[in-house]
Amino acid sequence: MPESSQAQTAPHRERTSPQRSESLWGNPTYRQWFTADTASTIGAAMRGFAISLIAFSLTQSVVLAGWLATFSQIATHVSDVFGGTVVDRHNRKGLIIANAVFGTLLWGTVFVLIALHAIAFPIFAIVTVAASAVNGLLANATNAMLRTIIPTREYPKAQSLNQGRDSVVSIAGSPLGGVLYAVAPWLPFAVASLMYAISGVSAAQLRVDEHVRDMVTTDRKSKRPDTASQADCTSDAAVAPDADATAESAHTSFFEDFIEGWRWTLRRHTLLAICVIAALVNFGLNGVFAAVNLQLVSTHVDSVRLGFVNTVMGVGMLIGAVIAARVCERVHMGTGLVVLSVTSLLTLLPMLFSNDYLVILASSLIVGLPIPTINSLLMGFVFAKVPSEMQGRVESASGMLSMIPTLFCSALAGSLLPRIGFGATIGLFLAVLAVNVVIALLMPSIRSLPAADHWDDASL
């Protein structure tokens, strides 16, 4: 945010300012936040790995397994559309705890039913979709709260730490999930339930005094429509209302806040261009790996080897996270996006000609290398340019725009594999990545995105 916006203080803003310690780890609130976020990430990795295996074991159908994954993603992203507004209107700490409680109960129920041999596919599908919907509604609270914990200048570093953490979880989580599943199919869900419980306990210890609902209540009657419209179009960060305006503030409705978030997002042309690139990359990458996962499941590859694919990709992302921590402040975002687009296509191209396990592992390793740097830059840029009171809504709106095509990757891969085979299915998703390369090269708004030290001069 611009310094003029950060410098203003008002009763409606969070009372706890981001702590400016020399090290992120010197900030005790950040450590508690990181613990809560890490535990929920591990929980998601454990249950995510086992869902396809359980679905296939119950139905013996890659089509049904693929459609279950698709319905889960649809539930996540449909609820996420409204989740950003929920996050901006309510206490984020409480939402993090609520998400952890639901995760503990729902996946604990699955664990018990599988252990008692009382699980049926319809019940498993209902719980999976319900858990995905709750997660989509509440999960944004974690990232939205980070704005109140650390200063903007430390966010790229924090994001590179998150990328490294996620890579470690991928490295250890998938083979661990495979081993647990081999021991007993209910074990991954038991561990997931435990991790969500730990996340809730850690979140309960956070000491951040939030007044999030007041942050999105302004006196709309005191604003002329033309003035509000002009402010939306010319400023990348909302200026906090002064104390007098706050004193006269009137609570706005959920619908008004929801529309405001989408209007703010859709008027940012650079953000929309980023969403287009992200949507195509997400569709291509997720489609390829959905096809890989279902192909290995259908050919009865053991769960340990299946999990090792995610492990190898996690190794690539961990190496990439180490690189990101060193270069993310100097890399031009435009150059990075073009590199990511080209690399994603070239590194997955060998799968078009071979479904050999070693070829899949090699492509999985290399494709993960540039992802942490790009994620750190893009998320840091958006984090810096979006006002605190809009974080949840803009994240959910841009996330929805970036993920709409991806919702159908698993269903599409599961439906195509039995009909046209592995190579042709991979070819379809690679064609999307090829289109993305052309778009990234031809869009000036993408190529001109600057490095972090020039973000103040860039428009979102």
Coordinates of C-alpha atoms in Angstrom, one line a residue, residues 33-46 165 169 191-202:
W33 CA 0.4 -18.1 12.6
F34 CA 3.0 -20.2 10.8
T35 CA 2.4 -23.2 13.0
A36 CA -1.4 -23.0 12.5
D37 CA -1.0 -22.7 8.7
T38 CA 1.6 -25.5 8.5
A39 CA -0.6 -27.9 10.5
S40 CA -3.6 -27.3 8.2
T41 CA -1.3 -27.6 5.2
I42 CA -0.1 -31.0 6.4
G43 CA -3.7 -32.1 7.1
A44 CA -4.8 -31.1 3.6
A45 CA -1.9 -33.0 2.1
M46 CA -2.7 -36.2 4.1
R165 CA 7.2 -25.2 3.7
V169 CA 5.1 -31.0 3.0
V191 CA -3.4 -37.8 10.8
A192 CA -5.3 -35.2 8.8
S193 CA -7.9 -34.9 11.6
L194 CA -5.1 -34.5 14.2
M195 CA -3.3 -31.9 12.1
Y196 CA -6.4 -29.8 11.9
A197 CA -6.8 -30.0 15.7
I198 CA -3.2 -28.8 16.1
S199 CA -4.0 -25.9 13.7
G200 CA -7.0 -24.9 15.8
V201 CA -5.0 -24.9 19.0
S202 CA -2.2 -22.8 17.5

